[in-house]
CSV table of C-alpha atoms in Angstrom, one decimal:
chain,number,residue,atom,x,y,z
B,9,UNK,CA,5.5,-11.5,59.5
B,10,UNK,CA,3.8,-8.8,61.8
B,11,UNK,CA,2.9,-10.0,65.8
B,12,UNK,CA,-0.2,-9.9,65.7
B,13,UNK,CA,-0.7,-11.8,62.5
B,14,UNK,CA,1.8,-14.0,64.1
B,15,UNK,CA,0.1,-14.9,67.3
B,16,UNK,CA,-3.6,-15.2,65.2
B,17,UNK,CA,-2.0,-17.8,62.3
B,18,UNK,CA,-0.2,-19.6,65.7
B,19,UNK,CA,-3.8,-20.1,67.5
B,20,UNK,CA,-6.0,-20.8,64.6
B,21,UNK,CA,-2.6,-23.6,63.7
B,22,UNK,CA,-3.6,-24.7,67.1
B,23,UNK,CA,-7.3,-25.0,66.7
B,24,UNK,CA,-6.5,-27.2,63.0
B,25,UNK,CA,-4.9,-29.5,65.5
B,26,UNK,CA,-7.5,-30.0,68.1
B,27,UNK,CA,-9.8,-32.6,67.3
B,28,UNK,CA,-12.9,-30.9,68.7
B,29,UNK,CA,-13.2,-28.0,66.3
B,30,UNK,CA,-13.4,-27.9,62.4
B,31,UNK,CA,-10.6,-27.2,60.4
B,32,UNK,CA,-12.0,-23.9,58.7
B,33,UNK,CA,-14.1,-21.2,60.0
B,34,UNK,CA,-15.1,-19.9,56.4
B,35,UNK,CA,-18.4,-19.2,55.4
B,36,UNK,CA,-18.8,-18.0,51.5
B,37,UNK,CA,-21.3,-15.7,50.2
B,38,UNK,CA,-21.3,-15.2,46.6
B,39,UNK,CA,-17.7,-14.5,45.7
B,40,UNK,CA,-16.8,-13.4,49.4
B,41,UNK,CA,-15.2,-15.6,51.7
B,42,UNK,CA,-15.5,-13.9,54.7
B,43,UNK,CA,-13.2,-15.6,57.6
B,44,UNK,CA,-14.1,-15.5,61.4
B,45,UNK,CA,-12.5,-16.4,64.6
B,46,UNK,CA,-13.2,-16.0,68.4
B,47,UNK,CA,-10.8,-16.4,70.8
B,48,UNK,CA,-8.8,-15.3,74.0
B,49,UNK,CA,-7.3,-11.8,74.3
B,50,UNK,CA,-5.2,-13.1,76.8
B,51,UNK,CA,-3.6,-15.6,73.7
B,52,UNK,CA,-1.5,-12.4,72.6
B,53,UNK,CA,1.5,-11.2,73.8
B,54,UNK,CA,1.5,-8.2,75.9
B,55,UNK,CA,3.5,-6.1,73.1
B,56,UNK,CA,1.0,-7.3,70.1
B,57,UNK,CA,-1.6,-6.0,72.6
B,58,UNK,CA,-0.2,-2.7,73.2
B,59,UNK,CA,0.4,-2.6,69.5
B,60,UNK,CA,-2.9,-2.4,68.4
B,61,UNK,CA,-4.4,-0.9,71.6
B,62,UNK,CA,-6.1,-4.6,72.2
B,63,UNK,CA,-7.1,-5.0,75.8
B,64,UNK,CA,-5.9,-8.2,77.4
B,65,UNK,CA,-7.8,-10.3,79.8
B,66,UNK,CA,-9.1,-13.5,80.9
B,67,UNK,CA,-13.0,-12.2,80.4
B,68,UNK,CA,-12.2,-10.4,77.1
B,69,UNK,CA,-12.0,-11.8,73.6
B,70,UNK,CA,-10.6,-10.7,70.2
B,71,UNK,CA,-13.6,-11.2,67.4
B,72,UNK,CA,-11.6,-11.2,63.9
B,73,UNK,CA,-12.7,-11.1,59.8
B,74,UNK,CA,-11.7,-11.3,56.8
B,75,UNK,CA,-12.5,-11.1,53.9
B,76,UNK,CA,-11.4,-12.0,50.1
B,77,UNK,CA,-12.2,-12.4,46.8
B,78,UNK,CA,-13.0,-16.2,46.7
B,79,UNK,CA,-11.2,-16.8,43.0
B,80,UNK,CA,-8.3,-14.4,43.7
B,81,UNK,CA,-8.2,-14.6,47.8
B,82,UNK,CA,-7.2,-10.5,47.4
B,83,UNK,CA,-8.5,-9.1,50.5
B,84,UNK,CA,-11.5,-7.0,50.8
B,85,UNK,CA,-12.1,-3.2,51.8
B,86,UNK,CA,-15.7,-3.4,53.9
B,87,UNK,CA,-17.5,-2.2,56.8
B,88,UNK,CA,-18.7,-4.2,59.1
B,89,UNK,CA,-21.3,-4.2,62.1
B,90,UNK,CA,-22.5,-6.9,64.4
B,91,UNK,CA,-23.7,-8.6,67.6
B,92,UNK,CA,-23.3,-10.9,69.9
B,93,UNK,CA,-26.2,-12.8,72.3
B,94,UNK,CA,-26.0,-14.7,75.0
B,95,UNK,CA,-28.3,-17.5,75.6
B,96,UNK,CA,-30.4,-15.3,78.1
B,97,UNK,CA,-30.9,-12.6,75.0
B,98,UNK,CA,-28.4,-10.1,76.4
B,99,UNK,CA,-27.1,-8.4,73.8
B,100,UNK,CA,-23.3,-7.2,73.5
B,101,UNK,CA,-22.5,-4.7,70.3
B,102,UNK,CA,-19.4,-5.1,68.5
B,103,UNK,CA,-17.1,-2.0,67.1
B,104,UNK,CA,-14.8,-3.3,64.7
B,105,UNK,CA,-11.4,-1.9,63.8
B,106,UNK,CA,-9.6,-2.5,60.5
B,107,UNK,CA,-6.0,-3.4,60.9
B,108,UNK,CA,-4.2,-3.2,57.3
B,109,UNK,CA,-0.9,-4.8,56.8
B,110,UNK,CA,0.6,-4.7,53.6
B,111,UNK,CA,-2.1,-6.7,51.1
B,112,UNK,CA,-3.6,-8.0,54.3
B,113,UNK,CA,-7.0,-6.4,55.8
B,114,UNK,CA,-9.1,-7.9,59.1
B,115,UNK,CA,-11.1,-6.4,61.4
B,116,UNK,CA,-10.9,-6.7,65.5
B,117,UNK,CA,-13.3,-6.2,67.7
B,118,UNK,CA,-13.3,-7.2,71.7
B,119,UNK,CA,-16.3,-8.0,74.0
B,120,UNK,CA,-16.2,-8.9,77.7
B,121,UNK,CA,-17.1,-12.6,78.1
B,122,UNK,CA,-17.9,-14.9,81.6
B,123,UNK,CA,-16.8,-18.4,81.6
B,124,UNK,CA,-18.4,-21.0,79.3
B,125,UNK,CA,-20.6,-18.3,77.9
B,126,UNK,CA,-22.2,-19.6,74.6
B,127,UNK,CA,-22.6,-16.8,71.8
B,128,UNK,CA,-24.5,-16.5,69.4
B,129,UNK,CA,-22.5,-13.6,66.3
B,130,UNK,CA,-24.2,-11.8,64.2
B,131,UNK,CA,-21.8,-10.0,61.7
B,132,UNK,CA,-23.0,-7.4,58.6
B,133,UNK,CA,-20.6,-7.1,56.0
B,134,UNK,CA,-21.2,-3.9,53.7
B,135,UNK,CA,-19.0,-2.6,50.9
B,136,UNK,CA,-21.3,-0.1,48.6
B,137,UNK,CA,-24.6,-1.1,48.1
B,138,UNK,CA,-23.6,-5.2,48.8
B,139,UNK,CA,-24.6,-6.6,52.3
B,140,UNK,CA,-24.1,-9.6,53.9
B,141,UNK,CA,-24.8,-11.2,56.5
B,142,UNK,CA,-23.0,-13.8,58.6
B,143,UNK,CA,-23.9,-16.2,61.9
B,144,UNK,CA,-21.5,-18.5,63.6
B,145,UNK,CA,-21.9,-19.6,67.5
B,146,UNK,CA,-18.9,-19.9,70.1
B,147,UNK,CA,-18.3,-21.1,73.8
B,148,UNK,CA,-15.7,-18.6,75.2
B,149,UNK,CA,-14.0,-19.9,78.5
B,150,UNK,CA,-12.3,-18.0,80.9
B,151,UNK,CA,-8.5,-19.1,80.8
């Protein structure tokens, strides 16, 4: 199994434990269900980081989607755009990358955080003339 998959499957394994959060960050729109996740940079191991040109750091986190075919869970080939806001408004744009690993496709993007900030994502996922649109909120700490 490839690092960085690796280090994401053992850090979502760890949120499914914790009883604060909710076992699945899954939202489904039509026959999409489009996976999300926002967590530490600074979770991933140095060479994972290096890897995939992923900067690590207590103030940075590592946005990642993905998406599949809800009745055959094959992943999906889109674009995607997106946002995140603060509660004061400010505005930080994400730039996704997709990261393709054998049948496997998510995308990463990274955004600067401060401690305890609460975000509010915005996430467009395109592929042709389909578009879809995504919200989900996260407290980031610094670690």
């Amino acid at each position: 199994m490839n690092k960085l998959i690796l280090a994401i499957t053992l850090f979502v394994s760890v949120l499914l434990l914790s009883p604060s959060t909710s076992a699945e960050q899954k939202i489904t729109k039509g026959d999409w269900d489009i996976h999300y996740i926002a967590f530490p940079s600074s979770f991933i191991k140095p060479e994972t980081a290096r890897e995939y040109n992923l900067e690590r750091s207590r103030y940075m986190a590592i946005v990642n989607i993905s998406v599949l075919d809800s009745s055959t869970q094959k992943a999906q080939n889109v674009s995607l755009t997106g946002n995140a806001k603060n509660l004061l408004g400010q505005t930080k744009q994400l730039s996704f990358k997709k990261v393709k690993e054998g049948d496997a496709i998510y995308y990463l993007a990274q955004l600067k955080h401060r401690d305890e900030e609460n975000l509010n994502f915005t996430i467009e996922v395109q592929r042709g003339n389909r578009t879809e649109t995504i919200k989900f909120k996260k407290k980031l700490y610094v670690d």
